[in-house]
mmCIF file with all atom_site columns, C-alpha atoms in Angstrom:
data_model
loop_
_atom_site.group_PDB
_atom_site.id
_atom_site.type_symbol
_atom_site.label_atom_id
_atom_site.label_alt_id
_atom_site.label_comp_id
_atom_site.label_asym_id
_atom_site.label_entity_id
_atom_site.label_seq_id
_atom_site.pdbx_PDB_ins_code
_atom_site.Cartn_x
_atom_site.Cartn_y
_atom_site.Cartn_z
_atom_site.occupancy
_atom_site.B_iso_or_equiv
_atom_site.pdbx_formal_charge
_atom_site.auth_seq_id
_atom_site.auth_comp_id
_atom_site.auth_asym_id
_atom_site.auth_atom_id
_atom_site.pdbx_PDB_model_num
ATOM 1   C CA . UNK A 1 1   ? 6.540   -31.589 -2.980  1.00 38.00 ? 1   UNK A CA 1
ATOM 2   C CA . UNK A 1 2   ? 9.674   -31.720 -0.846  1.00 40.00 ? 2   UNK A CA 1
ATOM 3   C CA . UNK A 1 3   ? 12.595  -29.346 -1.284  1.00 44.00 ? 3   UNK A CA 1
ATOM 4   C CA . UNK A 1 4   ? 16.027  -30.932 -1.654  1.00 45.00 ? 4   UNK A CA 1
ATOM 5   C CA . UNK A 1 5   ? 18.922  -29.818 0.543   1.00 42.00 ? 5   UNK A CA 1
ATOM 6   C CA . UNK A 1 6   ? 20.581  -27.872 -2.262  1.00 47.00 ? 6   UNK A CA 1
ATOM 7   C CA . UNK A 1 7   ? 17.407  -25.872 -2.848  1.00 48.00 ? 7   UNK A CA 1
ATOM 8   C CA . UNK A 1 8   ? 16.975  -25.363 0.900   1.00 43.00 ? 8   UNK A CA 1
ATOM 9   C CA . UNK A 1 9   ? 20.503  -23.967 1.279   1.00 43.00 ? 9   UNK A CA 1
ATOM 10  C CA . UNK A 1 10  ? 20.051  -21.649 -1.707  1.00 49.00 ? 10  UNK A CA 1
ATOM 11  C CA . UNK A 1 11  ? 16.947  -20.164 -0.067  1.00 51.00 ? 11  UNK A CA 1
ATOM 12  C CA . UNK A 1 12  ? 18.923  -19.492 3.101   1.00 50.00 ? 12  UNK A CA 1
ATOM 13  C CA . UNK A 1 13  ? 21.856  -17.971 1.271   1.00 54.00 ? 13  UNK A CA 1
ATOM 14  C CA . UNK A 1 14  ? 19.988  -15.264 -0.624  1.00 75.00 ? 14  UNK A CA 1
ATOM 15  C CA . UNK A 1 15  ? 16.550  -13.748 -1.033  1.00 83.00 ? 15  UNK A CA 1
ATOM 16  C CA . UNK A 1 16  ? 14.728  -15.635 -3.802  1.00 89.00 ? 16  UNK A CA 1
ATOM 17  C CA . UNK A 1 17  ? 13.000  -13.533 -6.438  1.00 91.00 ? 17  UNK A CA 1
ATOM 18  C CA . UNK A 1 18  ? 9.232   -13.296 -6.685  1.00 91.00 ? 18  UNK A CA 1
ATOM 19  C CA . UNK A 1 19  ? 9.397   -15.169 -9.969  1.00 90.00 ? 19  UNK A CA 1
ATOM 20  C CA . UNK A 1 20  ? 11.396  -18.015 -8.439  1.00 91.00 ? 20  UNK A CA 1
ATOM 21  C CA . UNK A 1 21  ? 8.937   -18.388 -5.568  1.00 93.00 ? 21  UNK A CA 1
ATOM 22  C CA . UNK A 1 22  ? 5.968   -18.166 -7.918  1.00 91.00 ? 22  UNK A CA 1
ATOM 23  C CA . UNK A 1 23  ? 7.426   -20.859 -10.176 1.00 91.00 ? 23  UNK A CA 1
ATOM 24  C CA . UNK A 1 24  ? 8.049   -23.127 -7.184  1.00 92.00 ? 24  UNK A CA 1
ATOM 25  C CA . UNK A 1 25  ? 4.470   -22.520 -6.050  1.00 90.00 ? 25  UNK A CA 1
ATOM 26  C CA . UNK A 1 26  ? 3.184   -23.478 -9.497  1.00 89.00 ? 26  UNK A CA 1
ATOM 27  C CA . UNK A 1 27  ? 5.136   -26.719 -9.173  1.00 90.00 ? 27  UNK A CA 1
ATOM 28  C CA . UNK A 1 28  ? 3.293   -27.503 -5.946  1.00 87.00 ? 28  UNK A CA 1
ATOM 29  C CA . UNK A 1 29  ? 5.648   -26.077 -3.334  1.00 90.00 ? 29  UNK A CA 1
ATOM 30  C CA . UNK A 1 30  ? 3.367   -24.680 -0.627  1.00 87.00 ? 30  UNK A CA 1
ATOM 31  C CA . UNK A 1 31  ? 6.308   -23.209 1.284   1.00 92.00 ? 31  UNK A CA 1
ATOM 32  C CA . UNK A 1 32  ? 7.162   -21.025 -1.703  1.00 91.00 ? 32  UNK A CA 1
ATOM 33  C CA . UNK A 1 33  ? 3.680   -19.518 -1.762  1.00 92.00 ? 33  UNK A CA 1
ATOM 34  C CA . UNK A 1 34  ? 3.823   -19.011 2.011   1.00 92.00 ? 34  UNK A CA 1
ATOM 35  C CA . UNK A 1 35  ? 7.087   -17.125 1.484   1.00 93.00 ? 35  UNK A CA 1
ATOM 36  C CA . UNK A 1 36  ? 5.330   -14.777 -0.955  1.00 93.00 ? 36  UNK A CA 1
ATOM 37  C CA . UNK A 1 37  ? 2.545   -14.233 1.554   1.00 93.00 ? 37  UNK A CA 1
ATOM 38  C CA . UNK A 1 38  ? 5.044   -13.419 4.294   1.00 93.00 ? 38  UNK A CA 1
ATOM 39  C CA . UNK A 1 39  ? 6.953   -11.081 1.987   1.00 93.00 ? 39  UNK A CA 1
ATOM 40  C CA . UNK A 1 40  ? 3.973   -8.906  1.095   1.00 94.00 ? 40  UNK A CA 1
ATOM 41  C CA . UNK A 1 41  ? 1.341   -9.375  3.806   1.00 92.00 ? 41  UNK A CA 1
ATOM 42  C CA . UNK A 1 42  ? 2.704   -6.559  6.008   1.00 92.00 ? 42  UNK A CA 1
ATOM 43  C CA . UNK A 1 43  ? 2.833   -3.722  3.467   1.00 91.00 ? 43  UNK A CA 1
ATOM 44  C CA . UNK A 1 44  ? -0.379  -4.896  1.780   1.00 93.00 ? 44  UNK A CA 1
ATOM 45  C CA . UNK A 1 45  ? -2.281  -4.990  5.063   1.00 92.00 ? 45  UNK A CA 1
ATOM 46  C CA . UNK A 1 46  ? -0.998  -1.525  6.019   1.00 90.00 ? 46  UNK A CA 1
ATOM 47  C CA . UNK A 1 47  ? -2.131  -0.113  2.677   1.00 90.00 ? 47  UNK A CA 1
ATOM 48  C CA . UNK A 1 48  ? -5.553  -1.791  2.796   1.00 91.00 ? 48  UNK A CA 1
ATOM 49  C CA . UNK A 1 49  ? -6.209  -0.897  6.428   1.00 89.00 ? 49  UNK A CA 1
ATOM 50  C CA . UNK A 1 50  ? -5.346  2.762   5.883   1.00 87.00 ? 50  UNK A CA 1
ATOM 51  C CA . UNK A 1 51  ? -7.336  2.891   2.659   1.00 87.00 ? 51  UNK A CA 1
ATOM 52  C CA . UNK A 1 52  ? -10.502 1.461   4.201   1.00 86.00 ? 52  UNK A CA 1
ATOM 53  C CA . UNK A 1 53  ? -10.010 2.591   7.798   1.00 84.00 ? 53  UNK A CA 1
ATOM 54  C CA . UNK A 1 54  ? -11.386 -0.746  9.020   1.00 85.00 ? 54  UNK A CA 1
ATOM 55  C CA . UNK A 1 55  ? -9.218  -3.504  10.537  1.00 87.00 ? 55  UNK A CA 1
ATOM 56  C CA . UNK A 1 56  ? -11.677 -6.381  10.029  1.00 88.00 ? 56  UNK A CA 1
ATOM 57  C CA . UNK A 1 57  ? -12.384 -5.410  6.428   1.00 88.00 ? 57  UNK A CA 1
ATOM 58  C CA . UNK A 1 58  ? -8.645  -5.139  5.803   1.00 90.00 ? 58  UNK A CA 1
ATOM 59  C CA . UNK A 1 59  ? -8.154  -8.726  7.025   1.00 91.00 ? 59  UNK A CA 1
ATOM 60  C CA . UNK A 1 60  ? -10.841 -9.952  4.642   1.00 91.00 ? 60  UNK A CA 1
ATOM 61  C CA . UNK A 1 61  ? -9.489  -7.995  1.687   1.00 91.00 ? 61  UNK A CA 1
ATOM 62  C CA . UNK A 1 62  ? -5.940  -9.229  2.346   1.00 92.00 ? 62  UNK A CA 1
ATOM 63  C CA . UNK A 1 63  ? -7.142  -12.826 2.147   1.00 92.00 ? 63  UNK A CA 1
ATOM 64  C CA . UNK A 1 64  ? -8.946  -12.039 -1.108  1.00 90.00 ? 64  UNK A CA 1
ATOM 65  C CA . UNK A 1 65  ? -5.761  -10.536 -2.578  1.00 92.00 ? 65  UNK A CA 1
ATOM 66  C CA . UNK A 1 66  ? -3.695  -13.636 -1.840  1.00 92.00 ? 66  UNK A CA 1
ATOM 67  C CA . UNK A 1 67  ? -6.459  -15.917 -3.074  1.00 90.00 ? 67  UNK A CA 1
ATOM 68  C CA . UNK A 1 68  ? -6.462  -13.985 -6.350  1.00 89.00 ? 68  UNK A CA 1
ATOM 69  C CA . UNK A 1 69  ? -2.661  -14.305 -6.487  1.00 91.00 ? 69  UNK A CA 1
ATOM 70  C CA . UNK A 1 70  ? -2.894  -18.069 -6.029  1.00 90.00 ? 70  UNK A CA 1
ATOM 71  C CA . UNK A 1 71  ? -5.521  -18.410 -8.742  1.00 87.00 ? 71  UNK A CA 1
ATOM 72  C CA . UNK A 1 72  ? -3.680  -16.060 -11.117 1.00 89.00 ? 72  UNK A CA 1
ATOM 73  C CA . UNK A 1 73  ? -0.207  -17.591 -10.859 1.00 87.00 ? 73  UNK A CA 1
ATOM 74  C CA . UNK A 1 74  ? -0.465  -19.595 -14.099 1.00 87.00 ? 74  UNK A CA 1
ATOM 75  C CA . UNK A 1 75  ? -1.114  -16.437 -16.133 1.00 87.00 ? 75  UNK A CA 1
ATOM 76  C CA . UNK A 1 76  ? 1.336   -14.032 -14.482 1.00 84.00 ? 76  UNK A CA 1
ATOM 77  C CA . UNK A 1 77  ? 4.644   -12.882 -15.961 1.00 81.00 ? 77  UNK A CA 1
ATOM 78  C CA . UNK A 1 78  ? 7.131   -14.371 -13.516 1.00 79.00 ? 78  UNK A CA 1
ATOM 79  C CA . UNK A 1 79  ? 10.132  -12.374 -14.689 1.00 82.00 ? 79  UNK A CA 1
ATOM 80  C CA . UNK A 1 80  ? 9.062   -9.170  -12.906 1.00 80.00 ? 80  UNK A CA 1
ATOM 81  C CA . UNK A 1 81  ? 8.335   -8.373  -9.227  1.00 84.00 ? 81  UNK A CA 1
ATOM 82  C CA . UNK A 1 82  ? 4.800   -9.072  -8.103  1.00 90.00 ? 82  UNK A CA 1
ATOM 83  C CA . UNK A 1 83  ? 4.539   -5.978  -5.907  1.00 90.00 ? 83  UNK A CA 1
ATOM 84  C CA . UNK A 1 84  ? 2.844   -3.598  -8.391  1.00 90.00 ? 84  UNK A CA 1
ATOM 85  C CA . UNK A 1 85  ? 0.364   -6.312  -9.416  1.00 91.00 ? 85  UNK A CA 1
ATOM 86  C CA . UNK A 1 86  ? -0.478  -7.140  -5.797  1.00 93.00 ? 86  UNK A CA 1
ATOM 87  C CA . UNK A 1 87  ? -1.097  -3.510  -4.882  1.00 92.00 ? 87  UNK A CA 1
ATOM 88  C CA . UNK A 1 88  ? -3.227  -3.054  -7.989  1.00 90.00 ? 88  UNK A CA 1
ATOM 89  C CA . UNK A 1 89  ? -5.392  -5.981  -6.884  1.00 91.00 ? 89  UNK A CA 1
ATOM 90  C CA . UNK A 1 90  ? -5.535  -4.626  -3.324  1.00 92.00 ? 90  UNK A CA 1
ATOM 91  C CA . UNK A 1 91  ? -6.557  -1.171  -4.516  1.00 89.00 ? 91  UNK A CA 1
ATOM 92  C CA . UNK A 1 92  ? -9.259  -2.590  -6.790  1.00 89.00 ? 92  UNK A CA 1
ATOM 93  C CA . UNK A 1 93  ? -10.626 -4.754  -3.982  1.00 89.00 ? 93  UNK A CA 1
ATOM 94  C CA . UNK A 1 94  ? -10.727 -1.718  -1.688  1.00 88.00 ? 94  UNK A CA 1
ATOM 95  C CA . UNK A 1 95  ? -12.653 0.297   -4.266  1.00 85.00 ? 95  UNK A CA 1
ATOM 96  C CA . UNK A 1 96  ? -15.056 -2.596  -4.758  1.00 85.00 ? 96  UNK A CA 1
ATOM 97  C CA . UNK A 1 97  ? -15.697 -2.617  -1.019  1.00 84.00 ? 97  UNK A CA 1
ATOM 98  C CA . UNK A 1 98  ? -16.243 1.129   -0.915  1.00 79.00 ? 98  UNK A CA 1
ATOM 99  C CA . UNK A 1 99  ? -18.646 0.934   -3.845  1.00 79.00 ? 99  UNK A CA 1
ATOM 100 C CA . UNK A 1 100 ? -20.504 -1.920  -2.214  1.00 76.00 ? 100 UNK A CA 1
ATOM 101 C CA . UNK A 1 101 ? -21.042 0.087   0.943   1.00 65.00 ? 101 UNK A CA 1
ATOM 102 C CA . UNK A 1 102 ? -21.678 3.284   -0.990  1.00 55.00 ? 102 UNK A CA 1
ATOM 103 C CA . UNK A 1 103 ? -19.307 4.990   1.415   1.00 40.00 ? 103 UNK A CA 1
ATOM 104 C CA . UNK A 1 104 ? -18.010 7.517   -1.079  1.00 39.00 ? 104 UNK A CA 1
ATOM 105 C CA . UNK A 1 105 ? -19.324 9.700   -3.882  1.00 41.00 ? 105 UNK A CA 1
ATOM 106 C CA . UNK A 1 106 ? -17.157 8.806   -6.832  1.00 39.00 ? 106 UNK A CA 1
ATOM 107 C CA . UNK A 1 107 ? -17.736 12.110  -8.576  1.00 40.00 ? 107 UNK A CA 1
ATOM 108 C CA . UNK A 1 108 ? -14.977 13.277  -6.205  1.00 42.00 ? 108 UNK A CA 1
ATOM 109 C CA . UNK A 1 109 ? -12.439 11.542  -8.406  1.00 38.00 ? 109 UNK A CA 1
ATOM 110 C CA . UNK A 1 110 ? -12.340 14.463  -10.813 1.00 40.00 ? 110 UNK A CA 1
ATOM 111 C CA . UNK A 1 111 ? -12.458 17.200  -8.189  1.00 42.00 ? 111 UNK A CA 1
ATOM 112 C CA . UNK A 1 112 ? -10.116 19.755  -6.727  1.00 41.00 ? 112 UNK A CA 1
ATOM 113 C CA . UNK A 1 113 ? -6.475  20.584  -6.528  1.00 42.00 ? 113 UNK A CA 1
ATOM 114 C CA . UNK A 1 114 ? -4.162  22.485  -8.793  1.00 41.00 ? 114 UNK A CA 1
ATOM 115 C CA . UNK A 1 115 ? -1.332  20.807  -10.684 1.00 42.00 ? 115 UNK A CA 1
ATOM 116 C CA . UNK A 1 116 ? 2.392   21.383  -10.478 1.00 42.00 ? 116 UNK A CA 1
ATOM 117 C CA . UNK A 1 117 ? 2.509   21.830  -6.734  1.00 42.00 ? 117 UNK A CA 1
ATOM 118 C CA . UNK A 1 118 ? 6.167   21.669  -5.696  1.00 40.00 ? 118 UNK A CA 1
ATOM 119 C CA . UNK A 1 119 ? 5.971   22.054  -1.929  1.00 41.00 ? 119 UNK A CA 1
ATOM 120 C CA . UNK A 1 120 ? 6.621   19.117  0.367   1.00 43.00 ? 120 UNK A CA 1
ATOM 121 C CA . UNK A 1 121 ? 3.928   17.197  2.219   1.00 45.00 ? 121 UNK A CA 1
ATOM 122 C CA . UNK A 1 122 ? 3.130   18.454  5.709   1.00 43.00 ? 122 UNK A CA 1
ATOM 123 C CA . UNK A 1 123 ? 6.021   18.202  8.123   1.00 38.00 ? 123 UNK A CA 1
ATOM 124 C CA . UNK A 1 124 ? 4.150   15.485  9.989   1.00 39.00 ? 124 UNK A CA 1
ATOM 125 C CA . UNK A 1 125 ? 5.427   12.969  7.434   1.00 40.00 ? 125 UNK A CA 1
ATOM 126 C CA . UNK A 1 126 ? 9.089   13.755  7.931   1.00 39.00 ? 126 UNK A CA 1
ATOM 127 C CA . UNK A 1 127 ? 8.873   14.324  11.666  1.00 35.00 ? 127 UNK A CA 1
ATOM 128 C CA . UNK A 1 128 ? 7.416   10.872  12.290  1.00 34.00 ? 128 UNK A CA 1
ATOM 129 C CA . UNK A 1 129 ? 10.580  9.308   10.893  1.00 39.00 ? 129 UNK A CA 1
ATOM 130 C CA . UNK A 1 130 ? 13.078  11.145  13.181  1.00 41.00 ? 130 UNK A CA 1
ATOM 131 C CA . UNK A 1 131 ? 15.319  8.948   15.323  1.00 42.00 ? 131 UNK A CA 1
ATOM 132 C CA . UNK A 1 132 ? 15.720  8.720   19.106  1.00 42.00 ? 132 UNK A CA 1
ATOM 133 C CA . UNK A 1 133 ? 12.875  11.045  20.146  1.00 45.00 ? 133 UNK A CA 1
ATOM 134 C CA . UNK A 1 134 ? 11.984  11.946  23.718  1.00 45.00 ? 134 UNK A CA 1
ATOM 135 C CA . UNK A 1 135 ? 8.809   10.338  25.145  1.00 45.00 ? 135 UNK A CA 1
ATOM 136 C CA . UNK A 1 136 ? 6.979   13.648  24.818  1.00 49.00 ? 136 UNK A CA 1
ATOM 137 C CA . UNK A 1 137 ? 8.045   13.857  21.179  1.00 48.00 ? 137 UNK A CA 1
ATOM 138 C CA . UNK A 1 138 ? 6.844   10.315  20.557  1.00 42.00 ? 138 UNK A CA 1
ATOM 139 C CA . UNK A 1 139 ? 3.402   11.175  21.899  1.00 50.00 ? 139 UNK A CA 1
ATOM 140 C CA . UNK A 1 140 ? 3.297   14.308  19.777  1.00 50.00 ? 140 UNK A CA 1
ATOM 141 C CA . UNK A 1 141 ? 4.315   12.402  16.663  1.00 51.00 ? 141 UNK A CA 1
ATOM 142 C CA . UNK A 1 142 ? 1.646   9.801   17.266  1.00 59.00 ? 142 UNK A CA 1
ATOM 143 C CA . UNK A 1 143 ? -0.864  12.644  17.335  1.00 62.00 ? 143 UNK A CA 1
ATOM 144 C CA . UNK A 1 144 ? 0.601   14.017  14.117  1.00 61.00 ? 144 UNK A CA 1
ATOM 145 C CA . UNK A 1 145 ? 0.463   10.611  12.500  1.00 65.00 ? 145 UNK A CA 1
ATOM 146 C CA . UNK A 1 146 ? -3.198  10.222  13.448  1.00 71.00 ? 146 UNK A CA 1
ATOM 147 C CA . UNK A 1 147 ? -3.901  13.670  12.036  1.00 73.00 ? 147 UNK A CA 1
ATOM 148 C CA . UNK A 1 148 ? -2.124  12.859  8.790   1.00 74.00 ? 148 UNK A CA 1
ATOM 149 C CA . UNK A 1 149 ? -3.814  9.491   8.351   1.00 76.00 ? 149 UNK A CA 1
ATOM 150 C CA . UNK A 1 150 ? -7.150  11.131  9.033   1.00 78.00 ? 150 UNK A CA 1
ATOM 151 C CA . UNK A 1 151 ? -6.393  13.729  6.370   1.00 81.00 ? 151 UNK A CA 1
ATOM 152 C CA . UNK A 1 152 ? -5.398  10.999  3.895   1.00 83.00 ? 152 UNK A CA 1
ATOM 153 C CA . UNK A 1 153 ? -8.705  9.219   4.583   1.00 82.00 ? 153 UNK A CA 1
ATOM 154 C CA . UNK A 1 154 ? -10.480 12.354  3.371   1.00 83.00 ? 154 UNK A CA 1
ATOM 155 C CA . UNK A 1 155 ? -8.691  12.465  0.024   1.00 86.00 ? 155 UNK A CA 1
ATOM 156 C CA . UNK A 1 156 ? -10.505 11.506  -3.193  1.00 84.00 ? 156 UNK A CA 1
ATOM 157 C CA . UNK A 1 157 ? -9.940  7.749   -3.604  1.00 83.00 ? 157 UNK A CA 1
ATOM 158 C CA . UNK A 1 158 ? -7.474  7.970   -6.504  1.00 82.00 ? 158 UNK A CA 1
ATOM 159 C CA . UNK A 1 159 ? -5.344  10.563  -4.712  1.00 89.00 ? 159 UNK A CA 1
ATOM 160 C CA . UNK A 1 160 ? -5.579  8.523   -1.516  1.00 89.00 ? 160 UNK A CA 1
ATOM 161 C CA . UNK A 1 161 ? -4.311  5.405   -3.285  1.00 89.00 ? 161 UNK A CA 1
ATOM 162 C CA . UNK A 1 162 ? -1.254  7.240   -4.632  1.00 90.00 ? 162 UNK A CA 1
ATOM 163 C CA . UNK A 1 163 ? -0.360  8.793   -1.265  1.00 88.00 ? 163 UNK A CA 1
ATOM 164 C CA . UNK A 1 164 ? -0.797  5.524   0.640   1.00 87.00 ? 164 UNK A CA 1
ATOM 165 C CA . UNK A 1 165 ? 1.201   3.534   -1.892  1.00 88.00 ? 165 UNK A CA 1
ATOM 166 C CA . UNK A 1 166 ? 3.957   6.117   -1.616  1.00 85.00 ? 166 UNK A CA 1
ATOM 167 C CA . UNK A 1 167 ? 4.121   6.223   2.181   1.00 77.00 ? 167 UNK A CA 1
ATOM 168 C CA . UNK A 1 168 ? 2.777   2.943   3.557   1.00 74.00 ? 168 UNK A CA 1
ATOM 169 C CA . UNK A 1 169 ? 4.078   0.674   0.790   1.00 78.00 ? 169 UNK A CA 1
ATOM 170 C CA . UNK A 1 170 ? 7.059   2.858   -0.210  1.00 78.00 ? 170 UNK A CA 1
ATOM 171 C CA . UNK A 1 171 ? 6.495   2.262   -3.906  1.00 85.00 ? 171 UNK A CA 1
ATOM 172 C CA . UNK A 1 172 ? 8.264   4.359   -6.507  1.00 88.00 ? 172 UNK A CA 1
ATOM 173 C CA . UNK A 1 173 ? 6.117   6.485   -8.814  1.00 90.00 ? 173 UNK A CA 1
ATOM 174 C CA . UNK A 1 174 ? 6.832   4.007   -11.599 1.00 91.00 ? 174 UNK A CA 1
ATOM 175 C CA . UNK A 1 175 ? 5.546   1.141   -9.413  1.00 88.00 ? 175 UNK A CA 1
ATOM 176 C CA . UNK A 1 176 ? 2.538   3.223   -8.359  1.00 90.00 ? 176 UNK A CA 1
ATOM 177 C CA . UNK A 1 177 ? 1.765   3.827   -12.024 1.00 90.00 ? 177 UNK A CA 1
ATOM 178 C CA . UNK A 1 178 ? 1.885   0.074   -12.675 1.00 88.00 ? 178 UNK A CA 1
ATOM 179 C CA . UNK A 1 179 ? -0.262  -0.699  -9.629  1.00 87.00 ? 179 UNK A CA 1
ATOM 180 C CA . UNK A 1 180 ? -2.923  1.861   -10.528 1.00 87.00 ? 180 UNK A CA 1
ATOM 181 C CA . UNK A 1 181 ? -2.767  1.404   -14.323 1.00 87.00 ? 181 UNK A CA 1
ATOM 182 C CA . UNK A 1 182 ? -1.738  4.993   -14.970 1.00 90.00 ? 182 UNK A CA 1
ATOM 183 C CA . UNK A 1 183 ? 1.342   6.708   -16.399 1.00 93.00 ? 183 UNK A CA 1
ATOM 184 C CA . UNK A 1 184 ? 4.138   7.473   -13.946 1.00 92.00 ? 184 UNK A CA 1
ATOM 185 C CA . UNK A 1 185 ? 3.661   11.198  -14.663 1.00 93.00 ? 185 UNK A CA 1
ATOM 186 C CA . UNK A 1 186 ? -0.009  10.939  -13.674 1.00 93.00 ? 186 UNK A CA 1
ATOM 187 C CA . UNK A 1 187 ? 0.927   9.284   -10.383 1.00 92.00 ? 187 UNK A CA 1
ATOM 188 C CA . UNK A 1 188 ? 3.296   12.168  -9.662  1.00 92.00 ? 188 UNK A CA 1
ATOM 189 C CA . UNK A 1 189 ? 0.592   14.692  -10.568 1.00 92.00 ? 189 UNK A CA 1
ATOM 190 C CA . UNK A 1 190 ? -1.959  13.074  -8.256  1.00 91.00 ? 190 UNK A CA 1
ATOM 191 C CA . UNK A 1 191 ? 0.634   13.038  -5.479  1.00 89.00 ? 191 UNK A CA 1
ATOM 192 C CA . UNK A 1 192 ? 1.272   16.746  -5.951  1.00 89.00 ? 192 UNK A CA 1
ATOM 193 C CA . UNK A 1 193 ? -2.442  17.555  -6.154  1.00 88.00 ? 193 UNK A CA 1
ATOM 194 C CA . UNK A 1 194 ? -3.098  15.744  -2.891  1.00 88.00 ? 194 UNK A CA 1
ATOM 195 C CA . UNK A 1 195 ? -0.969  18.215  -0.957  1.00 83.00 ? 195 UNK A CA 1
ATOM 196 C CA . UNK A 1 196 ? -3.444  21.146  -0.863  1.00 84.00 ? 196 UNK A CA 1
ATOM 197 C CA . UNK A 1 197 ? -6.155  18.740  0.362   1.00 82.00 ? 197 UNK A CA 1
ATOM 198 C CA . UNK A 1 198 ? -3.876  17.450  3.114   1.00 80.00 ? 198 UNK A CA 1
ATOM 199 C CA . UNK A 1 199 ? -2.764  20.925  4.193   1.00 79.00 ? 199 UNK A CA 1
ATOM 200 C CA . UNK A 1 200 ? -6.354  22.180  4.309   1.00 80.00 ? 200 UNK A CA 1
ATOM 201 C CA . UNK A 1 201 ? -7.510  19.170  6.308   1.00 77.00 ? 201 UNK A CA 1
ATOM 202 C CA . UNK A 1 202 ? -4.639  19.375  8.778   1.00 72.00 ? 202 UNK A CA 1
ATOM 203 C CA . UNK A 1 203 ? -5.092  23.128  9.215   1.00 69.00 ? 203 UNK A CA 1
ATOM 204 C CA . UNK A 1 204 ? -8.796  22.670  9.845   1.00 69.00 ? 204 UNK A CA 1
ATOM 205 C CA . UNK A 1 205 ? -8.162  20.011  12.481  1.00 63.00 ? 205 UNK A CA 1
ATOM 206 C CA . UNK A 1 206 ? -5.597  22.178  14.250  1.00 57.00 ? 206 UNK A CA 1
ATOM 207 C CA . UNK A 1 207 ? -7.921  25.201  14.230  1.00 60.00 ? 207 UNK A CA 1
ATOM 208 C CA . UNK A 1 208 ? -10.667 22.985  15.650  1.00 59.00 ? 208 UNK A CA 1
ATOM 209 C CA . UNK A 1 209 ? -8.455  22.200  18.617  1.00 54.00 ? 209 UNK A CA 1
ATOM 210 C CA . UNK A 1 210 ? -7.107  18.782  17.664  1.00 44.00 ? 210 UNK A CA 1
ATOM 211 C CA . UNK A 1 211 ? -3.777  18.122  19.465  1.00 46.00 ? 211 UNK A CA 1
ATOM 212 C CA . UNK A 1 212 ? -0.769  18.883  17.294  1.00 39.00 ? 212 UNK A CA 1
#
């Protein structure tokens, strides 16, 4: 299906909504679906890659997510953003992969951490985002980022999903709740409960002599 000049100019003038692109895709417009892929492939791949810790697996899972989107378009509610739905699919695919490889003991899901923690995440998170650093600072922050991502990899899967959705995908707690099929308050609680795990992991790595 070809796009008329009026439609083409409207695309250039403003960012089309997910629902608009999805509707165009349902009508046979391949460019509309490609636009959805371009819109979400970056944050989805970052989330999947950090969740699994495997680049090649992340590429495969990303393709599966967009295939599921294509097949599910007729049944989706097109009046709301697709982002929470896409990250829910990505998270479920990641867990399926982990189960398949038996890489994790899922009894961990109910373990550890006290609720109501009000302290901030380790300073590594904020320091990575500082502007105009010196080269030495950049190297140090890369080390801190590797430490933090390593600590996140060690979180129980449900906590890990919340933290990664918050920091790699920059979802709100409401969107995280939608993506993970949990109340917003539960997403916040898991985020808070992840902090003692992260602090303990980071402290252990520093004591073991990992660069900081």
